[in-house]
Amino acid sequence: MKRSLICLLALLLTMPAWAERKHSFGEYDVHYIAFNSGFLQPDIAATAGLVRSKAQGVVNVSVLKAGKPTVALVSGTVKNLLGQDRPLTFKQLKEGDEAIYYLAQFPFDSRETLRFNLTVQPMGEEPVSFNFTQEFFPDE
């Protein structure tokens, strides 16, 4: 499983069209990326418990303090341009002390721009919320 998760991270970091983004506050850096799950290799998706589909997206969040993975509560919503809100349910994937990822899946119908509202709360800290938008295209 560890090897598959490392492959997942490597895959995500090598996708130039989906440049990873970062939100910093206090001593924390929150790295996040959203992408179409159809781009995942079947074995990586299965290991991470994700559904591969041209109409499913994935949000990947990691929280770092001084460059080290930190446990946090991660929640959020995704909204389309019609204002339809969907909650994001994040699950934690942990690779020993090396990495902690929070993953959530969401559906999308067609080419659309989605607005994400994420709330991150490192253990013992106040929650911090931030937004980002991203356009999605069903892979064909």
mmCIF file of C-alpha atoms in Angstrom:
data_model
loop_
_atom_site.group_PDB
_atom_site.id
_atom_site.type_symbol
_atom_site.label_atom_id
_atom_site.label_comp_id
_atom_site.label_asym_id
_atom_site.label_seq_id
_atom_site.Cartn_x
_atom_site.Cartn_y
_atom_site.Cartn_z
ATOM 1 C CA MET A 1 0.000 0.000 0.000
ATOM 2 C CA LYS A 2 2.838 2.378 0.831
ATOM 3 C CA ARG A 3 4.298 2.007 -2.653
ATOM 4 C CA SER A 4 0.906 2.724 -4.263
ATOM 5 C CA LEU A 5 0.404 5.857 -2.178
ATOM 6 C CA ILE A 6 3.872 7.084 -3.095
ATOM 7 C CA CYS A 7 2.958 6.471 -6.745
ATOM 8 C CA LEU A 8 -0.259 8.453 -6.213
ATOM 9 C CA LEU A 9 1.675 11.382 -4.802
ATOM 10 C CA ALA A 10 4.245 11.193 -7.593
ATOM 11 C CA LEU A 11 1.483 11.089 -10.189
ATOM 12 C CA LEU A 12 -0.210 14.122 -8.686
ATOM 13 C CA LEU A 13 2.984 16.122 -8.491
ATOM 14 C CA THR A 14 3.910 15.412 -12.107
ATOM 15 C CA MET A 15 0.657 16.630 -13.645
ATOM 16 C CA PRO A 16 1.624 20.135 -14.807
ATOM 17 C CA ALA A 17 -1.899 21.104 -15.863
ATOM 18 C CA TRP A 18 -3.003 20.611 -12.269
ATOM 19 C CA ALA A 19 -0.345 22.535 -10.468
ATOM 20 C CA GLU A 20 -0.511 21.972 -6.738
ATOM 21 C CA ARG A 21 -1.633 24.942 -4.737
ATOM 22 C CA LYS A 22 -0.765 26.048 -1.214
ATOM 23 C CA HIS A 23 -2.521 28.042 1.495
ATOM 24 C CA SER A 24 -0.326 29.144 4.409
ATOM 25 C CA PHE A 25 -1.374 30.320 7.868
ATOM 26 C CA GLY A 26 0.724 30.607 11.011
ATOM 27 C CA GLU A 27 3.186 27.711 11.058
ATOM 28 C CA TYR A 28 1.106 25.611 8.659
ATOM 29 C CA ASP A 29 1.092 25.024 4.921
ATOM 30 C CA VAL A 30 -1.941 23.365 3.380
ATOM 31 C CA HIS A 31 -1.217 21.814 -0.009
ATOM 32 C CA TYR A 32 -4.236 20.961 -2.126
ATOM 33 C CA ILE A 33 -5.027 19.712 -5.583
ATOM 34 C CA ALA A 34 -8.232 18.752 -7.390
ATOM 35 C CA PHE A 35 -8.335 16.531 -10.474
ATOM 36 C CA ASN A 36 -10.452 14.128 -12.509
ATOM 37 C CA SER A 37 -10.296 10.615 -11.004
ATOM 38 C CA GLY A 38 -10.232 9.047 -14.476
ATOM 39 C CA PHE A 39 -6.540 9.940 -14.668
ATOM 40 C CA LEU A 40 -5.631 7.602 -11.812
ATOM 41 C CA GLN A 41 -4.212 4.192 -12.576
ATOM 42 C CA PRO A 42 -6.687 1.451 -11.538
ATOM 43 C CA ASP A 43 -4.382 -0.068 -8.892
ATOM 44 C CA ILE A 44 -3.662 3.319 -7.303
ATOM 45 C CA ALA A 45 -7.369 4.214 -7.220
ATOM 46 C CA ALA A 46 -8.214 0.847 -5.645
ATOM 47 C CA THR A 47 -5.494 1.187 -3.005
ATOM 48 C CA ALA A 48 -6.712 4.672 -2.088
ATOM 49 C CA GLY A 49 -10.373 3.575 -2.122
ATOM 50 C CA LEU A 50 -11.254 5.950 -4.958
ATOM 51 C CA VAL A 51 -13.661 5.439 -7.850
ATOM 52 C CA ARG A 52 -12.204 6.022 -11.309
ATOM 53 C CA SER A 53 -14.726 7.802 -13.517
ATOM 54 C CA LYS A 54 -14.877 10.520 -16.138
ATOM 55 C CA ALA A 55 -17.545 12.182 -13.984
ATOM 56 C CA GLN A 56 -15.803 11.966 -10.573
ATOM 57 C CA GLY A 57 -13.264 14.393 -9.210
ATOM 58 C CA VAL A 58 -10.862 14.090 -6.285
ATOM 59 C CA VAL A 59 -9.573 16.694 -3.845
ATOM 60 C CA ASN A 60 -6.260 15.836 -2.150
ATOM 61 C CA VAL A 61 -5.205 17.901 0.895
ATOM 62 C CA SER A 62 -2.104 17.627 3.054
ATOM 63 C CA VAL A 63 -1.229 19.750 6.076
ATOM 64 C CA LEU A 64 2.387 20.426 6.991
ATOM 65 C CA LYS A 65 3.995 22.132 9.962
ATOM 66 C CA ALA A 66 7.687 22.914 9.458
ATOM 67 C CA GLY A 67 7.621 20.549 6.471
ATOM 68 C CA LYS A 68 6.301 17.587 8.473
ATOM 69 C CA PRO A 69 2.852 16.000 8.042
ATOM 70 C CA THR A 70 0.305 17.081 10.616
ATOM 71 C CA VAL A 71 -2.991 15.508 11.666
ATOM 72 C CA ALA A 72 -5.945 17.800 11.015
ATOM 73 C CA LEU A 73 -9.683 17.837 10.590
ATOM 74 C CA VAL A 74 -10.516 18.604 6.970
ATOM 75 C CA SER A 75 -13.994 19.381 5.694
ATOM 76 C CA GLY A 76 -15.517 21.332 2.869
ATOM 77 C CA THR A 77 -18.049 21.779 0.129
ATOM 78 C CA VAL A 78 -17.985 21.999 -3.641
ATOM 79 C CA LYS A 79 -20.403 24.270 -5.508
ATOM 80 C CA ASN A 80 -21.192 24.466 -9.212
ATOM 81 C CA LEU A 81 -22.082 27.655 -11.102
ATOM 82 C CA LEU A 82 -25.812 26.990 -10.530
ATOM 83 C CA GLY A 83 -25.163 27.268 -6.793
ATOM 84 C CA GLN A 84 -25.700 23.584 -6.055
ATOM 85 C CA ASP A 85 -23.640 22.711 -2.984
ATOM 86 C CA ARG A 86 -22.322 19.244 -2.161
ATOM 87 C CA PRO A 87 -20.491 18.336 1.035
ATOM 88 C CA LEU A 88 -17.037 16.821 0.731
ATOM 89 C CA THR A 89 -16.315 13.844 2.971
ATOM 90 C CA PHE A 90 -12.594 13.499 3.521
ATOM 91 C CA LYS A 91 -10.858 10.293 4.504
ATOM 92 C CA GLN A 92 -7.358 10.150 5.905
ATOM 93 C CA LEU A 93 -4.634 8.049 4.301
ATOM 94 C CA LYS A 94 -1.446 7.743 6.316
ATOM 95 C CA GLU A 95 1.989 6.466 5.288
ATOM 96 C CA GLY A 96 3.621 5.958 8.672
ATOM 97 C CA ASP A 97 5.271 9.212 9.727
ATOM 98 C CA GLU A 98 6.128 10.141 6.141
ATOM 99 C CA ALA A 99 2.853 11.530 4.817
ATOM 100 C CA ILE A 100 -0.798 12.130 5.655
ATOM 101 C CA TYR A 101 -3.321 12.760 2.887
ATOM 102 C CA TYR A 102 -6.979 13.748 3.103
ATOM 103 C CA LEU A 103 -8.992 12.666 0.058
ATOM 104 C CA ALA A 104 -12.581 13.393 -0.961
ATOM 105 C CA GLN A 105 -14.472 12.530 -4.138
ATOM 106 C CA PHE A 106 -17.239 14.508 -5.795
ATOM 107 C CA PRO A 107 -19.331 14.160 -8.945
ATOM 108 C CA PHE A 108 -19.455 16.602 -11.831
ATOM 109 C CA ASP A 109 -21.737 16.446 -14.844
ATOM 110 C CA SER A 110 -19.910 18.076 -17.710
ATOM 111 C CA ARG A 111 -17.312 20.702 -18.390
ATOM 112 C CA GLU A 112 -17.820 23.063 -15.481
ATOM 113 C CA THR A 113 -16.092 25.413 -13.105
ATOM 114 C CA LEU A 114 -16.404 24.349 -9.483
ATOM 115 C CA ARG A 115 -15.846 26.416 -6.347
ATOM 116 C CA PHE A 116 -14.345 24.654 -3.357
ATOM 117 C CA ASN A 117 -14.615 25.877 0.229
ATOM 118 C CA LEU A 118 -12.228 23.996 2.515
ATOM 119 C CA THR A 119 -11.852 24.184 6.288
ATOM 120 C CA VAL A 120 -8.675 22.839 7.862
ATOM 121 C CA GLN A 121 -8.125 22.516 11.598
ATOM 122 C CA PRO A 122 -4.766 21.176 12.757
ATOM 123 C CA MET A 123 -5.140 19.429 16.115
ATOM 124 C CA GLY A 124 -5.224 21.967 18.963
ATOM 125 C CA GLU A 125 -5.562 24.942 16.577
ATOM 126 C CA GLU A 126 -8.366 27.156 15.341
ATOM 127 C CA PRO A 127 -9.978 26.184 12.028
ATOM 128 C CA VAL A 128 -9.007 28.115 8.904
ATOM 129 C CA SER A 129 -11.206 28.307 5.796
ATOM 130 C CA PHE A 130 -10.246 29.204 2.243
ATOM 131 C CA ASN A 131 -11.705 28.934 -1.251
ATOM 132 C CA PHE A 132 -10.460 28.040 -4.700
ATOM 133 C CA THR A 133 -12.026 27.440 -8.090
ATOM 134 C CA GLN A 134 -11.112 24.982 -10.789
ATOM 135 C CA GLU A 135 -12.475 23.978 -14.148
ATOM 136 C CA PHE A 136 -13.158 20.302 -14.772
ATOM 137 C CA PHE A 137 -13.488 18.398 -18.014
ATOM 138 C CA PRO A 138 -14.791 14.843 -18.258
ATOM 139 C CA ASP A 139 -12.054 12.769 -19.881
ATOM 140 C CA GLU A 140 -13.158 11.200 -23.097
#
